[in-house]
mmCIF file of C-alpha atoms and ligand atoms in Angstrom:
data_model
loop_
_atom_site.group_PDB
_atom_site.id
_atom_site.type_symbol
_atom_site.label_atom_id
_atom_site.label_comp_id
_atom_site.label_asym_id
_atom_site.label_seq_id
_atom_site.Cartn_x
_atom_site.Cartn_y
_atom_site.Cartn_z
ATOM 1 C CA MET A 1 -2.809 -21.731 -26.957
ATOM 2 C CA PRO A 2 -5.285 -19.189 -25.514
ATOM 3 C CA SER A 3 -8.979 -19.937 -26.031
ATOM 4 C CA LEU A 4 -9.193 -16.430 -27.520
ATOM 5 C CA VAL A 5 -6.162 -14.630 -28.915
ATOM 6 C CA ILE A 6 -6.028 -10.882 -28.220
ATOM 7 C CA PRO A 7 -4.232 -9.153 -31.140
ATOM 8 C CA ALA A 8 -0.734 -8.020 -30.154
ATOM 9 C CA ASP A 9 -1.441 -4.372 -30.997
ATOM 10 C CA LEU A 10 -4.203 -4.282 -28.377
ATOM 11 C CA LEU A 11 -2.115 -5.794 -25.587
ATOM 12 C CA PRO A 12 -0.413 -3.677 -22.899
ATOM 13 C CA ALA A 13 3.395 -3.566 -23.152
ATOM 14 C CA ASP A 14 3.459 -4.856 -19.569
ATOM 15 C CA GLY A 15 0.616 -7.147 -18.539
ATOM 16 C CA ARG A 16 0.929 -6.887 -14.756
ATOM 17 C CA PHE A 17 -2.098 -5.269 -13.125
ATOM 18 C CA GLY A 18 -2.018 -7.030 -9.754
ATOM 19 C CA CYS A 19 -2.435 -5.234 -6.441
ATOM 20 C CA GLY A 20 0.721 -6.665 -4.896
ATOM 21 C CA PRO A 21 3.103 -8.035 -5.717
ATOM 22 C CA SER A 22 2.757 -5.646 -8.586
ATOM 23 C CA LYS A 23 4.560 -4.513 -11.722
ATOM 24 C CA VAL A 24 8.321 -4.043 -11.336
ATOM 25 C CA ARG A 25 9.820 -1.660 -13.916
ATOM 26 C CA PRO A 26 12.716 -2.968 -16.064
ATOM 27 C CA GLU A 27 14.829 -0.035 -14.838
ATOM 28 C CA GLN A 28 14.517 -1.415 -11.310
ATOM 29 C CA LEU A 29 15.776 -4.802 -12.436
ATOM 30 C CA ALA A 30 18.645 -3.071 -14.265
ATOM 31 C CA HIS A 31 19.490 -1.219 -11.030
ATOM 32 C CA LEU A 32 19.479 -4.545 -9.208
ATOM 33 C CA ALA A 33 21.727 -6.065 -11.867
ATOM 34 C CA GLU A 34 24.104 -3.094 -11.683
ATOM 35 C CA PHE A 35 24.436 -2.713 -7.927
ATOM 36 C CA GLY A 36 23.404 -6.172 -6.733
ATOM 37 C CA PRO A 37 26.696 -7.951 -7.486
ATOM 38 C CA ALA A 38 28.655 -5.775 -5.045
ATOM 39 C CA LEU A 39 25.933 -5.740 -2.364
ATOM 40 C CA LEU A 40 24.016 -9.026 -2.360
ATOM 41 C CA GLY A 41 25.705 -11.548 -0.125
ATOM 42 C CA THR A 42 27.414 -8.924 2.025
ATOM 43 C CA SER A 43 26.794 -8.014 5.651
ATOM 44 C CA HIS A 44 23.895 -5.757 6.547
ATOM 45 C CA ARG A 45 26.014 -4.468 9.445
ATOM 46 C CA GLN A 46 28.647 -2.965 7.122
ATOM 47 C CA ALA A 47 28.726 0.400 5.376
ATOM 48 C CA PRO A 48 27.623 -0.598 1.833
ATOM 49 C CA VAL A 49 24.250 -2.008 2.950
ATOM 50 C CA LYS A 50 23.795 0.576 5.705
ATOM 51 C CA ASN A 51 24.376 3.299 3.107
ATOM 52 C CA LEU A 52 21.673 1.739 0.929
ATOM 53 C CA VAL A 53 19.236 1.729 3.868
ATOM 54 C CA GLY A 54 20.194 5.355 4.521
ATOM 55 C CA ARG A 55 19.506 6.339 0.913
ATOM 56 C CA VAL A 56 16.105 4.643 1.008
ATOM 57 C CA ARG A 57 15.255 6.397 4.284
ATOM 58 C CA ARG A 58 16.346 9.806 2.969
ATOM 59 C CA GLY A 59 14.553 9.226 -0.336
ATOM 60 C CA LEU A 60 11.314 8.526 1.508
ATOM 61 C CA GLY A 61 11.821 11.623 3.649
ATOM 62 C CA GLU A 62 12.128 13.697 0.467
ATOM 63 C CA LEU A 63 9.197 11.984 -1.282
ATOM 64 C CA PHE A 64 6.835 12.654 1.618
ATOM 65 C CA SER A 65 8.296 16.094 2.489
ATOM 66 C CA LEU A 66 8.594 14.946 6.083
ATOM 67 C CA PRO A 67 8.406 17.757 8.626
ATOM 68 C CA GLU A 68 11.237 18.321 11.119
ATOM 69 C CA GLY A 69 11.401 15.518 13.662
ATOM 70 C CA TYR A 70 9.569 12.863 11.645
ATOM 71 C CA GLU A 71 11.587 9.660 11.173
ATOM 72 C CA VAL A 72 11.594 6.837 8.646
ATOM 73 C CA VAL A 73 11.531 3.533 10.527
ATOM 74 C CA LEU A 74 11.716 0.073 8.992
ATOM 75 C CA GLY A 75 11.589 -3.562 9.974
ATOM 76 C CA ASN A 76 10.905 -7.048 8.710
ATOM 77 C CA GLY A 77 7.585 -8.797 8.274
ATOM 78 C CA GLY A 78 5.574 -6.500 6.001
ATOM 79 C CA SER A 79 2.510 -4.510 6.993
ATOM 80 C CA THR A 80 0.983 -7.576 8.633
ATOM 81 C CA ALA A 81 3.836 -7.646 11.155
ATOM 82 C CA PHE A 82 3.377 -3.918 11.721
ATOM 83 C CA TRP A 83 -0.200 -4.538 12.943
ATOM 84 C CA ASP A 84 1.095 -6.765 15.741
ATOM 85 C CA SER A 85 3.904 -4.305 16.465
ATOM 86 C CA ALA A 86 1.327 -1.537 16.787
ATOM 87 C CA ALA A 87 -0.782 -3.642 19.141
ATOM 88 C CA VAL A 88 2.176 -4.304 21.408
ATOM 89 C CA SER A 89 4.268 -1.139 20.970
ATOM 90 C CA LEU A 90 2.023 1.752 19.948
ATOM 91 C CA ILE A 91 -1.508 1.406 21.324
ATOM 92 C CA GLU A 92 -1.387 2.350 24.970
ATOM 93 C CA ARG A 93 -4.878 1.421 26.154
ATOM 94 C CA ARG A 94 -7.539 1.584 23.478
ATOM 95 C CA ALA A 95 -7.796 2.176 19.740
ATOM 96 C CA GLN A 96 -10.610 3.234 17.468
ATOM 97 C CA LEU A 97 -10.404 1.758 13.995
ATOM 98 C CA ALA A 98 -12.330 2.265 10.789
ATOM 99 C CA SER A 99 -12.730 -1.026 8.967
ATOM 100 C CA PHE A 100 -14.274 -1.274 5.516
ATOM 101 C CA GLY A 101 -12.591 -4.288 3.996
ATOM 102 C CA GLU A 102 -10.220 -7.164 4.634
ATOM 103 C CA PHE A 103 -7.135 -5.140 5.517
ATOM 104 C CA GLY A 104 -8.847 -2.727 7.875
ATOM 105 C CA ALA A 105 -10.481 -5.734 9.542
ATOM 106 C CA LYS A 106 -7.116 -7.402 10.043
ATOM 107 C CA PHE A 107 -5.700 -4.444 11.953
ATOM 108 C CA ALA A 108 -8.910 -4.228 13.977
ATOM 109 C CA LYS A 109 -8.401 -7.857 14.943
ATOM 110 C CA ALA A 110 -4.768 -7.235 15.966
ATOM 111 C CA ALA A 111 -5.894 -4.228 18.038
ATOM 112 C CA GLY A 112 -8.165 -6.585 19.985
ATOM 113 C CA ALA A 113 -5.113 -7.991 21.814
ATOM 114 C CA PRO A 114 -5.935 -9.159 25.366
ATOM 115 C CA TRP A 115 -3.653 -6.607 27.088
ATOM 116 C CA LEU A 116 -5.636 -3.732 25.542
ATOM 117 C CA GLU A 117 -9.177 -2.521 26.118
ATOM 118 C CA ALA A 118 -11.482 -3.786 23.402
ATOM 119 C CA PRO A 119 -11.213 -1.424 20.426
ATOM 120 C CA GLU A 120 -14.101 0.442 18.889
ATOM 121 C CA VAL A 121 -14.392 -0.747 15.309
ATOM 122 C CA ARG A 122 -16.405 1.472 12.980
ATOM 123 C CA THR A 123 -17.383 -0.678 10.040
ATOM 124 C CA ALA A 124 -18.927 -0.010 6.646
ATOM 125 C CA ALA A 125 -20.103 -2.364 3.942
ATOM 126 C CA PRO A 126 -17.594 -3.345 1.242
ATOM 127 C CA GLY A 127 -17.497 -0.645 -1.431
ATOM 128 C CA THR A 128 -18.172 2.166 1.026
ATOM 129 C CA SER A 129 -15.975 3.815 3.656
ATOM 130 C CA ALA A 130 -16.163 4.420 7.394
ATOM 131 C CA ARG A 131 -14.591 7.355 9.230
ATOM 132 C CA ALA A 132 -12.934 7.680 12.604
ATOM 133 C CA GLU A 133 -14.717 10.009 15.009
ATOM 134 C CA ALA A 134 -13.108 11.825 17.903
ATOM 135 C CA ALA A 135 -14.230 10.566 21.307
ATOM 136 C CA ALA A 136 -12.765 10.350 24.814
ATOM 137 C CA GLY A 137 -10.642 7.376 25.778
ATOM 138 C CA PHE A 138 -8.859 6.543 22.537
ATOM 139 C CA ASP A 139 -5.098 6.896 22.181
ATOM 140 C CA VAL A 140 -4.920 5.622 18.590
ATOM 141 C CA TYR A 141 -7.206 6.287 15.605
ATOM 142 C CA ALA A 142 -6.458 4.050 12.647
ATOM 143 C CA TRP A 143 -7.749 3.322 9.172
ATOM 144 C CA PRO A 144 -6.450 2.379 5.728
ATOM 145 C CA GLN A 145 -5.908 5.213 3.250
ATOM 146 C CA ASN A 146 -6.645 2.703 0.535
ATOM 147 C CA GLU A 147 -8.611 -0.495 1.203
ATOM 148 C CA THR A 148 -7.030 -2.797 -1.359
ATOM 149 C CA SER A 149 -9.667 -5.509 -1.101
ATOM 150 C CA THR A 150 -12.476 -3.237 -2.306
ATOM 151 C CA GLY A 151 -10.863 -0.218 -4.012
ATOM 152 C CA VAL A 152 -12.106 2.337 -1.486
ATOM 153 C CA GLN A 153 -9.956 5.337 -0.593
ATOM 154 C CA ALA A 154 -10.347 7.433 2.558
ATOM 155 C CA PRO A 155 -8.944 10.869 3.381
ATOM 156 C CA VAL A 156 -5.953 11.225 5.703
ATOM 157 C CA ALA A 157 -6.745 13.939 8.230
ATOM 158 C CA ARG A 158 -5.870 14.102 11.910
ATOM 159 C CA VAL A 159 -8.556 13.191 14.415
ATOM 160 C CA ALA A 160 -8.817 15.794 17.145
ATOM 161 C CA GLY A 161 -9.377 13.387 20.036
ATOM 162 C CA ASP A 162 -7.753 13.243 23.485
ATOM 163 C CA ALA A 163 -4.466 15.107 23.875
ATOM 164 C CA GLY A 164 -1.679 12.917 22.523
ATOM 165 C CA ALA A 165 -3.973 10.588 20.571
ATOM 166 C CA LEU A 166 -2.198 9.316 17.451
ATOM 167 C CA THR A 167 -3.494 9.105 13.862
ATOM 168 C CA VAL A 168 -2.152 5.855 12.364
ATOM 169 C CA ILE A 169 -2.637 5.153 8.665
ATOM 170 C CA ASP A 170 -2.290 1.877 6.784
ATOM 171 C CA ALA A 171 -0.835 3.273 3.576
ATOM 172 C CA THR A 172 0.362 -0.056 2.223
ATOM 173 C CA SER A 173 -1.274 0.334 -1.181
ATOM 174 C CA ALA A 174 -1.587 4.148 -1.164
ATOM 175 C CA ALA A 175 1.935 5.279 -0.282
ATOM 176 C CA GLY A 176 3.934 6.492 -3.251
ATOM 177 C CA GLY A 177 0.886 6.738 -5.483
ATOM 178 C CA THR A 178 -1.468 9.017 -3.574
ATOM 179 C CA ALA A 179 -0.960 12.525 -2.243
ATOM 180 C CA VAL A 180 -0.749 12.911 1.519
ATOM 181 C CA ASP A 181 0.192 15.698 3.933
ATOM 182 C CA ALA A 182 2.551 14.335 6.581
ATOM 183 C CA ARG A 183 1.289 16.857 9.138
ATOM 184 C CA GLU A 184 -2.009 14.923 9.077
ATOM 185 C CA PHE A 185 -0.604 11.640 10.424
ATOM 186 C CA ASP A 186 1.536 10.324 13.249
ATOM 187 C CA VAL A 187 2.269 6.974 11.664
ATOM 188 C CA TYR A 188 2.057 6.197 7.945
ATOM 189 C CA TYR A 189 3.087 2.606 7.311
ATOM 190 C CA PHE A 190 3.452 0.566 4.154
ATOM 191 C CA ALA A 191 5.230 -2.319 2.467
ATOM 192 C CA PRO A 192 7.331 -2.197 -0.732
ATOM 193 C CA GLN A 193 5.323 -4.456 -3.072
ATOM 194 C CA LYS A 194 2.618 -1.971 -4.141
ATOM 195 C CA ASN A 195 3.447 1.533 -5.459
ATOM 196 C CA PHE A 196 7.110 0.980 -4.613
ATOM 197 C CA ALA A 197 7.107 -1.888 -7.096
ATOM 198 C CA ALA A 198 9.577 -3.992 -5.127
ATOM 199 C CA ASP A 199 9.197 -7.322 -3.331
ATOM 200 C CA GLY A 200 7.328 -7.881 -0.095
ATOM 201 C CA GLY A 201 8.735 -8.656 3.340
ATOM 202 C CA LEU A 202 9.665 -5.278 4.815
ATOM 203 C CA TRP A 203 7.564 -2.601 6.470
ATOM 204 C CA PHE A 204 8.271 1.120 6.532
ATOM 205 C CA ALA A 205 6.676 3.590 8.933
ATOM 206 C CA LEU A 206 6.915 7.383 8.760
ATOM 207 C CA MET A 207 6.626 8.425 12.389
ATOM 208 C CA SER A 208 5.956 11.810 13.968
ATOM 209 C CA PRO A 209 7.755 12.951 17.127
ATOM 210 C CA ALA A 210 4.551 12.165 19.082
ATOM 211 C CA ALA A 211 4.520 8.624 17.731
ATOM 212 C CA ILE A 212 8.165 8.102 18.655
ATOM 213 C CA GLU A 213 7.507 9.475 22.115
ATOM 214 C CA ARG A 214 4.609 7.005 22.468
ATOM 215 C CA VAL A 215 6.817 4.105 21.390
ATOM 216 C CA GLU A 216 9.419 5.097 23.996
ATOM 217 C CA ARG A 217 6.795 5.395 26.721
ATOM 218 C CA VAL A 218 5.148 2.050 26.004
ATOM 219 C CA ALA A 219 8.593 0.403 25.857
ATOM 220 C CA ALA A 220 9.411 1.808 29.301
ATOM 221 C CA SER A 221 6.052 0.811 30.789
ATOM 222 C CA GLY A 222 7.009 -2.723 31.757
ATOM 223 C CA ARG A 223 4.628 -4.304 29.212
ATOM 224 C CA TYR A 224 6.034 -7.537 27.798
ATOM 225 C CA ILE A 225 7.120 -6.750 24.229
ATOM 226 C CA PRO A 226 8.627 -9.492 22.034
ATOM 227 C CA GLU A 227 11.940 -8.316 20.573
ATOM 228 C CA PHE A 228 10.818 -8.834 16.993
ATOM 229 C CA LEU A 229 7.688 -6.699 17.437
ATOM 230 C CA SER A 230 9.279 -3.907 19.441
ATOM 231 C CA LEU A 231 8.942 -0.585 17.645
ATOM 232 C CA LYS A 232 11.509 0.872 20.050
ATOM 233 C CA ASN A 233 13.950 -1.700 18.684
ATOM 234 C CA ALA A 234 12.976 -0.694 15.156
ATOM 235 C CA VAL A 235 13.412 3.023 15.856
ATOM 236 C CA ASP A 236 16.818 2.467 17.473
ATOM 237 C CA ASN A 237 18.021 0.273 14.614
ATOM 238 C CA SER A 238 16.608 2.527 11.894
ATOM 239 C CA ARG A 239 18.516 5.503 13.286
ATOM 240 C CA LEU A 240 21.646 3.454 12.549
ATOM 241 C CA ASP A 241 20.352 2.513 9.066
ATOM 242 C CA GLN A 242 19.888 -1.059 10.223
ATOM 243 C CA THR A 243 17.122 -3.538 10.996
ATOM 244 C CA LEU A 244 16.852 -5.836 14.022
ATOM 245 C CA ASN A 245 17.401 -8.881 11.825
ATOM 246 C CA THR A 246 18.491 -9.455 8.252
ATOM 247 C CA PRO A 247 16.494 -7.564 5.598
ATOM 248 C CA ALA A 248 16.070 -8.552 1.933
ATOM 249 C CA LEU A 249 18.777 -6.554 0.186
ATOM 250 C CA ALA A 250 17.338 -7.047 -3.304
ATOM 251 C CA THR A 251 14.063 -5.530 -2.125
ATOM 252 C CA LEU A 252 15.900 -2.467 -0.846
ATOM 253 C CA LEU A 253 17.670 -2.028 -4.184
ATOM 254 C CA LEU A 254 14.415 -2.338 -6.153
ATOM 255 C CA MET A 255 12.809 0.146 -3.820
ATOM 256 C CA GLU A 256 15.699 2.605 -4.006
ATOM 257 C CA ASN A 257 15.321 2.831 -7.764
ATOM 258 C CA GLN A 258 11.566 3.328 -7.567
ATOM 259 C CA ILE A 259 11.871 6.113 -4.975
ATOM 260 C CA ASP A 260 14.568 7.857 -7.049
ATOM 261 C CA TRP A 261 12.419 7.532 -10.185
ATOM 262 C CA ILE A 262 9.367 9.084 -8.520
ATOM 263 C CA ASN A 263 11.407 11.867 -6.929
ATOM 264 C CA ALA A 264 13.148 12.666 -10.225
ATOM 265 C CA SER A 265 9.855 12.611 -12.157
ATOM 266 C CA GLY A 266 8.179 15.247 -10.016
ATOM 267 C CA GLY A 267 7.632 13.591 -6.661
ATOM 268 C CA LEU A 268 4.419 12.611 -4.980
ATOM 269 C CA ALA A 269 2.326 15.199 -6.861
ATOM 270 C CA TRP A 270 3.464 13.656 -10.141
ATOM 271 C CA ALA A 271 2.703 10.109 -8.929
ATOM 272 C CA ASP A 272 -0.696 11.244 -7.668
ATOM 273 C CA ALA A 273 -1.576 12.799 -11.037
ATOM 274 C CA ARG A 274 -0.392 9.696 -12.881
ATOM 275 C CA THR A 275 -2.483 7.238 -10.830
ATOM 276 C CA ARG A 276 -5.485 9.571 -11.112
ATOM 277 C CA GLU A 277 -5.100 9.539 -14.875
ATOM 278 C CA SER A 278 -4.870 5.737 -15.026
ATOM 279 C CA SER A 279 -7.753 5.079 -12.647
ATOM 280 C CA GLY A 280 -9.851 7.803 -14.297
ATOM 281 C CA LEU A 281 -9.629 5.960 -17.621
ATOM 282 C CA LEU A 282 -11.048 2.818 -16.019
ATOM 283 C CA TYR A 283 -13.848 4.568 -14.120
ATOM 284 C CA GLU A 284 -14.884 6.495 -17.244
ATOM 285 C CA TRP A 285 -14.928 3.293 -19.241
ATOM 286 C CA ALA A 286 -17.052 1.516 -16.622
ATOM 287 C CA GLU A 287 -19.484 4.419 -16.371
ATOM 288 C CA ALA A 288 -19.949 4.462 -20.140
ATOM 289 C CA SER A 289 -20.273 0.683 -20.409
ATOM 290 C CA SER A 290 -23.632 -1.037 -20.759
ATOM 291 C CA VAL A 291 -22.416 -4.156 -18.887
ATOM 292 C CA ALA A 292 -19.997 -2.740 -16.313
ATOM 293 C CA THR A 293 -20.153 -0.237 -13.493
ATOM 294 C CA PRO A 294 -17.704 0.995 -10.841
ATOM 295 C CA PHE A 295 -18.162 -1.175 -7.722
ATOM 296 C CA VAL A 296 -17.636 1.868 -5.487
ATOM 297 C CA ALA A 297 -20.830 3.832 -6.021
ATOM 298 C CA ASP A 298 -19.759 7.101 -4.405
ATOM 299 C CA ALA A 299 -17.136 8.709 -6.666
ATOM 300 C CA ALA A 300 -15.560 10.383 -3.618
ATOM 301 C CA ASP A 301 -14.743 6.941 -2.176
ATOM 302 C CA ARG A 302 -13.143 5.589 -5.353
ATOM 303 C CA SER A 303 -9.504 4.590 -5.132
ATOM 304 C CA GLN A 304 -7.027 6.047 -7.573
ATOM 305 C CA VAL A 305 -4.690 3.049 -7.200
ATOM 306 C CA VAL A 306 -7.029 0.034 -7.042
ATOM 307 C CA VAL A 307 -10.015 0.067 -9.398
ATOM 308 C CA THR A 308 -12.862 -2.401 -8.912
ATOM 309 C CA ILE A 309 -15.374 -2.866 -11.733
ATOM 310 C CA ASP A 310 -18.525 -4.926 -11.383
ATOM 311 C CA PHE A 311 -20.165 -6.680 -14.339
ATOM 312 C CA ASP A 312 -23.829 -7.492 -14.730
ATOM 313 C CA GLU A 313 -25.033 -11.083 -14.962
ATOM 314 C CA SER A 314 -24.779 -11.132 -18.758
ATOM 315 C CA VAL A 315 -20.982 -11.212 -18.409
ATOM 316 C CA ASP A 316 -18.792 -13.620 -16.442
ATOM 317 C CA ALA A 317 -15.948 -11.422 -15.177
ATOM 318 C CA SER A 318 -13.858 -14.468 -14.314
ATOM 319 C CA ALA A 319 -13.987 -15.470 -17.993
ATOM 320 C CA ILE A 320 -12.507 -12.055 -18.902
ATOM 321 C CA SER A 321 -9.720 -12.449 -16.322
ATOM 322 C CA LYS A 322 -9.054 -15.940 -17.621
ATOM 323 C CA VAL A 323 -8.698 -14.856 -21.262
ATOM 324 C CA LEU A 324 -6.560 -11.887 -20.221
ATOM 325 C CA ARG A 325 -4.331 -14.217 -18.208
ATOM 326 C CA GLU A 326 -3.966 -16.603 -21.162
ATOM 327 C CA ASN A 327 -2.778 -13.589 -23.156
ATOM 328 C CA GLY A 328 -0.225 -12.529 -20.536
ATOM 329 C CA VAL A 329 -2.348 -9.861 -18.837
ATOM 330 C CA VAL A 330 -2.431 -11.063 -15.244
ATOM 331 C CA ASP A 331 -3.967 -10.561 -11.808
ATOM 332 C CA THR A 332 -7.166 -8.745 -12.770
ATOM 333 C CA GLU A 333 -9.190 -11.149 -10.594
ATOM 334 C CA PRO A 334 -11.156 -9.593 -7.682
ATOM 335 C CA TYR A 335 -10.013 -9.953 -4.064
ATOM 336 C CA ARG A 336 -10.635 -13.599 -3.327
ATOM 337 C CA LYS A 337 -12.879 -13.155 -0.286
ATOM 338 C CA LEU A 338 -15.006 -10.388 -1.824
ATOM 339 C CA GLY A 339 -16.618 -12.943 -4.130
ATOM 340 C CA ARG A 340 -18.048 -10.512 -6.685
ATOM 341 C CA ASN A 341 -18.496 -10.673 -10.464
ATOM 342 C CA GLN A 342 -15.704 -8.174 -10.776
ATOM 343 C CA LEU A 343 -12.328 -7.156 -12.165
ATOM 344 C CA ARG A 344 -9.832 -5.512 -9.823
ATOM 345 C CA ILE A 345 -7.083 -3.553 -11.554
ATOM 346 C CA ALA A 346 -4.109 -1.856 -9.935
ATOM 347 C CA THR A 347 -3.189 1.575 -11.278
ATOM 348 C CA PHE A 348 -0.048 1.919 -9.185
ATOM 349 C CA THR A 349 2.590 4.503 -10.066
ATOM 350 C CA ALA A 350 4.725 2.038 -12.054
ATOM 351 C CA ILE A 351 1.854 1.239 -14.421
ATOM 352 C CA GLU A 352 1.818 3.268 -17.649
ATOM 353 C CA PRO A 353 -1.446 5.105 -18.329
ATOM 354 C CA ASP A 354 -1.035 3.999 -21.961
ATOM 355 C CA ASP A 355 -0.995 0.396 -20.794
ATOM 356 C CA VAL A 356 -4.299 1.022 -19.030
ATOM 357 C CA ARG A 357 -5.659 2.281 -22.378
ATOM 358 C CA LYS A 358 -4.421 -0.928 -23.982
ATOM 359 C CA LEU A 359 -5.942 -3.011 -21.217
ATOM 360 C CA LEU A 360 -9.312 -1.411 -21.913
ATOM 361 C CA ALA A 361 -8.919 -2.150 -25.631
ATOM 362 C CA SER A 362 -8.146 -5.756 -24.722
ATOM 363 C CA ILE A 363 -11.183 -5.994 -22.447
ATOM 364 C CA ASP A 364 -13.408 -4.532 -25.186
ATOM 365 C CA HIS A 365 -12.010 -7.086 -27.607
ATOM 366 C CA VAL A 366 -12.777 -9.942 -25.208
ATOM 367 C CA LEU A 367 -16.252 -8.603 -24.353
ATOM 368 C CA GLU A 368 -17.223 -8.424 -28.030
ATOM 369 C CA ARG A 369 -16.424 -12.097 -28.330
ATOM 370 C CA ILE A 370 -17.599 -13.638 -25.044
ATOM 371 C CA GLY A 371 -20.336 -11.180 -24.045
HETATM 372 C C1 PLP B 401 -1.154 -5.515 0.851
HETATM 373 C C2 PLP B 401 -1.733 -4.835 2.033
HETATM 374 C C3 PLP B 401 -1.405 -5.231 3.347
HETATM 375 C C4 PLP B 401 -0.568 -6.430 3.638
HETATM 376 O O1 PLP B 401 0.770 -6.224 3.343
HETATM 377 P P1 PLP B 401 1.841 -7.360 3.676
HETATM 378 O O2 PLP B 401 3.148 -6.678 3.412
HETATM 379 O O3 PLP B 401 1.561 -8.508 2.744
HETATM 380 O O4 PLP B 401 1.670 -7.764 5.085
HETATM 381 C C5 PLP B 401 -1.923 -4.488 4.384
HETATM 382 N N1 PLP B 401 -2.735 -3.442 4.176
HETATM 383 C C6 PLP B 401 -3.081 -3.055 2.941
HETATM 384 C C7 PLP B 401 -3.977 -1.875 2.766
HETATM 385 C C8 PLP B 401 -2.589 -3.740 1.825
HETATM 386 O O5 PLP B 401 -2.919 -3.350 0.599
#
């Protein structure tokens, strides 16, 4: 029995507001139930699974309006594995990274591999953003489009550095929910458990011809590259609609349905408008509130897919999350290491703006009683 019962008419129809794994739509589960029986438990080297991989790759190409020559590459291990792949397969000598939260910091750490020159890491305090800046000697510029730990969003625009320098974007929590122009990146990588509403475990990378050329050159350079981390391996396998080792087939089916749904609903522009609407409701609420305020002070830095709201000392945000959780509204806790008196709420594409309205009604209900 919850310590405080939120009336059913105030509760969101779907109570999942986590930043990954995140809400899976019932239609995705129906797709899995429909096509899973013939596919699950069959070889990923045979046509039925390869065709599924091909459909997912083509669907992503359509969603992101990929220019001629860009390729959709995939592999196992999620975005975390991609960081190590980038360190071994993509960065030639030295990277510059913008780091303004936990995820940006993790890639910066991976880019500090001993076979590379020490990276330049441009940091900013949590809740603000840092930018890359063109300078001589860097062959990769990298930053997250959306820093999931803090709810800070950064623009995706090419850095005009040395000839051939690559712009590499961690789009794990932005992709599929935030507009982007593919001509502005060389690598745009993500995992399926955020806006694509599937399960974790895979990574996808949209790669420009320059990025693929880099991968080929580093692979031919004689550097020791573990098989599993080799992006050349991943490119070669992806062209055949395969992965180096066995992928999660259920994840691919969940993702296929989500990509088709976004494409059929109006594509990336539609998803972008939808997440802006949802996040806008939360920011407006926080700005009007006497006890809450958006954690990200500069409105231009505010994420449209991960909203962080600070509470003043009169309110214990963890008590709100706890009551919400007891009522089936889950994962509104802040990023564990940020340690703030905060709620963090995903407004990914799958989440209904009307459910965000309900969430706010639920929070108001709880605040009136525990505040
Ligand atoms: C979730 C997330 C990751 C980590 O993804 P995994 O698939 O769990 O490795 C990396 N970067 C960002 C920005 C994320 O939001």
